[in-house]
Amino acid sequence: MYDQTRAQQPAGQNRTPTERRTPGPEPLLPSAEREQVLQRLRHALNTFADTPRDALAEAESAYDEATARLVSALAARRELLRTAWAEQDTAAEGAEPADLTSQSDEHRNALRQYREITQRLLQL
């Protein structure tokens, strides 16, 4: 049977079925939410020939829903990040040097997560 994924790999790169790629970043929206919006968009595309104005309204509504859900998900993620490093700052007051190293690691991790999500947004 034809395997399109393997056919698109560069020559000499033979992956065995047990090899796994490293997972990418976590999706911004859960798969069920993404699927709902995509289903509405597919419906709009499929009904365009019969009812163009209704299809456009449906596509616009799907777009609005997707952006609202993304904004909400990004705000929630930001709040989790901010809470985590802000709590570390509060806990570090009067802390021992070993605790400050842990705090620095937490700050580094938060900064990495901010960088990753910001870069993902800029690539949209």
PDB file of C-alpha atoms in Angstrom:
ATOM      1  CA  MET A   1       0.000   0.000   0.000  1.00  0.00           C
ATOM      2  CA  TYR A   2       1.222   3.531  -0.809  1.00  0.00           C
ATOM      3  CA  ASP A   3       2.464   5.481   2.216  1.00  0.00           C
ATOM      4  CA  GLN A   4       2.410   9.187   1.405  1.00  0.00           C
ATOM      5  CA  THR A   5       4.277  10.154   4.581  1.00  0.00           C
ATOM      6  CA  ARG A   6       7.177   7.844   3.769  1.00  0.00           C
ATOM      7  CA  ALA A   7       7.148   8.932   0.131  1.00  0.00           C
ATOM      8  CA  GLN A   8       7.663  12.549   1.161  1.00  0.00           C
ATOM      9  CA  GLN A   9      10.693  11.787   3.342  1.00  0.00           C
ATOM     10  CA  PRO A  10      14.129  12.656   1.950  1.00  0.00           C
ATOM     11  CA  ALA A  11      16.008   9.815   0.308  1.00  0.00           C
ATOM     12  CA  GLY A  12      17.981   7.697   2.719  1.00  0.00           C
ATOM     13  CA  GLN A  13      15.760   8.515   5.652  1.00  0.00           C
ATOM     14  CA  ASN A  14      14.057   5.262   6.492  1.00  0.00           C
ATOM     15  CA  ARG A  15      12.063   5.355   9.679  1.00  0.00           C
ATOM     16  CA  THR A  16      10.853   2.199  11.237  1.00  0.00           C
ATOM     17  CA  PRO A  17       7.209   2.057  12.358  1.00  0.00           C
ATOM     18  CA  THR A  18       8.308   2.030  15.993  1.00  0.00           C
ATOM     19  CA  GLU A  19      10.206   5.331  15.692  1.00  0.00           C
ATOM     20  CA  ARG A  20       8.262   8.268  16.957  1.00  0.00           C
ATOM     21  CA  ARG A  21       8.724  11.916  16.202  1.00  0.00           C
ATOM     22  CA  THR A  22       9.070  14.255  19.114  1.00  0.00           C
ATOM     23  CA  PRO A  23       5.685  15.720  19.933  1.00  0.00           C
ATOM     24  CA  GLY A  24       5.037  19.275  18.870  1.00  0.00           C
ATOM     25  CA  PRO A  25       3.634  21.974  21.077  1.00  0.00           C
ATOM     26  CA  GLU A  26       0.310  21.420  22.744  1.00  0.00           C
ATOM     27  CA  PRO A  27      -2.595  22.713  20.612  1.00  0.00           C
ATOM     28  CA  LEU A  28      -4.068  26.005  21.748  1.00  0.00           C
ATOM     29  CA  LEU A  29      -7.587  24.567  21.649  1.00  0.00           C
ATOM     30  CA  PRO A  30      -8.759  21.092  22.661  1.00  0.00           C
ATOM     31  CA  SER A  31      -9.475  18.824  19.697  1.00  0.00           C
ATOM     32  CA  ALA A  32     -13.243  18.777  20.369  1.00  0.00           C
ATOM     33  CA  GLU A  33     -13.416  22.583  20.181  1.00  0.00           C
ATOM     34  CA  ARG A  34     -11.283  22.672  17.034  1.00  0.00           C
ATOM     35  CA  GLU A  35     -13.470  20.007  15.432  1.00  0.00           C
ATOM     36  CA  GLN A  36     -16.665  21.963  16.194  1.00  0.00           C
ATOM     37  CA  VAL A  37     -15.353  25.067  14.450  1.00  0.00           C
ATOM     38  CA  LEU A  38     -13.989  23.056  11.527  1.00  0.00           C
ATOM     39  CA  GLN A  39     -17.326  21.262  11.131  1.00  0.00           C
ATOM     40  CA  ARG A  40     -19.114  24.599  10.880  1.00  0.00           C
ATOM     41  CA  LEU A  41     -16.582  25.806   8.323  1.00  0.00           C
ATOM     42  CA  ARG A  42     -16.978  22.611   6.274  1.00  0.00           C
ATOM     43  CA  HIS A  43     -20.740  23.073   6.383  1.00  0.00           C
ATOM     44  CA  ALA A  44     -20.356  26.614   5.049  1.00  0.00           C
ATOM     45  CA  LEU A  45     -18.107  25.404   2.235  1.00  0.00           C
ATOM     46  CA  ASN A  46     -20.486  22.587   1.309  1.00  0.00           C
ATOM     47  CA  THR A  47     -23.576  24.807   1.192  1.00  0.00           C
ATOM     48  CA  PHE A  48     -22.023  27.741  -0.653  1.00  0.00           C
ATOM     49  CA  ALA A  49     -23.315  26.706  -4.082  1.00  0.00           C
ATOM     50  CA  ASP A  50     -26.936  26.573  -2.894  1.00  0.00           C
ATOM     51  CA  THR A  51     -26.972  29.450  -0.388  1.00  0.00           C
ATOM     52  CA  PRO A  52     -23.916  31.681  -0.789  1.00  0.00           C
ATOM     53  CA  ARG A  53     -24.985  34.399   1.662  1.00  0.00           C
ATOM     54  CA  ASP A  54     -25.914  31.885   4.359  1.00  0.00           C
ATOM     55  CA  ALA A  55     -22.636  30.057   3.777  1.00  0.00           C
ATOM     56  CA  LEU A  56     -20.695  33.306   4.166  1.00  0.00           C
ATOM     57  CA  ALA A  57     -22.560  34.122   7.373  1.00  0.00           C
ATOM     58  CA  GLU A  58     -21.782  30.633   8.697  1.00  0.00           C
ATOM     59  CA  ALA A  59     -18.088  30.971   7.773  1.00  0.00           C
ATOM     60  CA  GLU A  60     -17.929  34.378   9.448  1.00  0.00           C
ATOM     61  CA  SER A  61     -19.577  32.969  12.549  1.00  0.00           C
ATOM     62  CA  ALA A  62     -17.098  30.056  12.633  1.00  0.00           C
ATOM     63  CA  TYR A  63     -14.244  32.546  12.314  1.00  0.00           C
ATOM     64  CA  ASP A  64     -15.644  34.662  15.164  1.00  0.00           C
ATOM     65  CA  GLU A  65     -16.052  31.574  17.336  1.00  0.00           C
ATOM     66  CA  ALA A  66     -12.499  30.400  16.604  1.00  0.00           C
ATOM     67  CA  THR A  67     -10.975  33.788  17.447  1.00  0.00           C
ATOM     68  CA  ALA A  68     -13.031  34.114  20.638  1.00  0.00           C
ATOM     69  CA  ARG A  69     -12.013  30.636  21.780  1.00  0.00           C
ATOM     70  CA  LEU A  70      -8.363  31.340  20.980  1.00  0.00           C
ATOM     71  CA  VAL A  71      -8.401  34.623  22.876  1.00  0.00           C
ATOM     72  CA  SER A  72      -9.985  32.879  25.856  1.00  0.00           C
ATOM     73  CA  ALA A  73      -7.485  29.999  25.740  1.00  0.00           C
ATOM     74  CA  LEU A  74      -4.537  32.389  25.472  1.00  0.00           C
ATOM     75  CA  ALA A  75      -5.796  34.477  28.388  1.00  0.00           C
ATOM     76  CA  ALA A  76      -6.198  31.347  30.521  1.00  0.00           C
ATOM     77  CA  ARG A  77      -2.703  30.150  29.618  1.00  0.00           C
ATOM     78  CA  ARG A  78      -1.260  33.572  30.435  1.00  0.00           C
ATOM     79  CA  GLU A  79      -3.001  33.575  33.808  1.00  0.00           C
ATOM     80  CA  LEU A  80      -1.575  30.136  34.663  1.00  0.00           C
ATOM     81  CA  LEU A  81       1.939  31.232  33.733  1.00  0.00           C
ATOM     82  CA  ARG A  82       1.686  34.501  35.624  1.00  0.00           C
ATOM     83  CA  THR A  83       0.275  32.832  38.728  1.00  0.00           C
ATOM     84  CA  ALA A  84       3.071  30.248  38.753  1.00  0.00           C
ATOM     85  CA  TRP A  85       5.966  32.684  38.626  1.00  0.00           C
ATOM     86  CA  ALA A  86       4.281  35.286  40.841  1.00  0.00           C
ATOM     87  CA  GLU A  87       3.765  32.627  43.537  1.00  0.00           C
ATOM     88  CA  GLN A  88       7.459  31.760  43.260  1.00  0.00           C
ATOM     89  CA  ASP A  89       8.357  35.415  43.888  1.00  0.00           C
ATOM     90  CA  THR A  90       6.154  35.533  46.987  1.00  0.00           C
ATOM     91  CA  ALA A  91       7.542  32.269  48.328  1.00  0.00           C
ATOM     92  CA  ALA A  92      11.138  33.407  47.740  1.00  0.00           C
ATOM     93  CA  GLU A  93      10.985  36.319  50.169  1.00  0.00           C
ATOM     94  CA  GLY A  94      13.499  35.451  52.903  1.00  0.00           C
ATOM     95  CA  ALA A  95      14.329  32.159  51.180  1.00  0.00           C
ATOM     96  CA  GLU A  96      17.549  30.195  51.369  1.00  0.00           C
ATOM     97  CA  PRO A  97      20.011  30.299  48.408  1.00  0.00           C
ATOM     98  CA  ALA A  98      18.965  26.802  47.282  1.00  0.00           C
ATOM     99  CA  ASP A  99      15.369  28.000  47.074  1.00  0.00           C
ATOM    100  CA  LEU A 100      16.466  30.978  44.983  1.00  0.00           C
ATOM    101  CA  THR A 101      18.042  28.579  42.487  1.00  0.00           C
ATOM    102  CA  SER A 102      14.705  26.774  42.238  1.00  0.00           C
ATOM    103  CA  GLN A 103      12.970  30.116  41.753  1.00  0.00           C
ATOM    104  CA  SER A 104      15.410  30.993  38.968  1.00  0.00           C
ATOM    105  CA  ASP A 105      14.620  27.677  37.271  1.00  0.00           C
ATOM    106  CA  GLU A 106      10.892  28.397  37.510  1.00  0.00           C
ATOM    107  CA  HIS A 107      11.414  31.856  36.032  1.00  0.00           C
ATOM    108  CA  ARG A 108      13.485  30.372  33.199  1.00  0.00           C
ATOM    109  CA  ASN A 109      10.745  27.834  32.503  1.00  0.00           C
ATOM    110  CA  ALA A 110       8.063  30.541  32.471  1.00  0.00           C
ATOM    111  CA  LEU A 111      10.160  32.685  30.131  1.00  0.00           C
ATOM    112  CA  ARG A 112      10.600  29.717  27.782  1.00  0.00           C
ATOM    113  CA  GLN A 113       6.849  29.126  27.740  1.00  0.00           C
ATOM    114  CA  TYR A 114       6.149  32.803  27.016  1.00  0.00           C
ATOM    115  CA  ARG A 115       8.680  32.695  24.180  1.00  0.00           C
ATOM    116  CA  GLU A 116       7.178  29.536  22.668  1.00  0.00           C
ATOM    117  CA  ILE A 117       3.597  30.758  22.726  1.00  0.00           C
ATOM    118  CA  THR A 118       4.546  34.180  21.378  1.00  0.00           C
ATOM    119  CA  GLN A 119       6.526  32.640  18.530  1.00  0.00           C
ATOM    120  CA  ARG A 120       3.596  30.368  17.690  1.00  0.00           C
ATOM    121  CA  LEU A 121       1.274  33.376  17.576  1.00  0.00           C
ATOM    122  CA  LEU A 122       3.605  35.257  15.276  1.00  0.00           C
ATOM    123  CA  GLN A 123       3.715  32.303  12.877  1.00  0.00           C
ATOM    124  CA  LEU A 124      -0.055  32.238  12.397  1.00  0.00           C
TER     125      LEU A 124
END
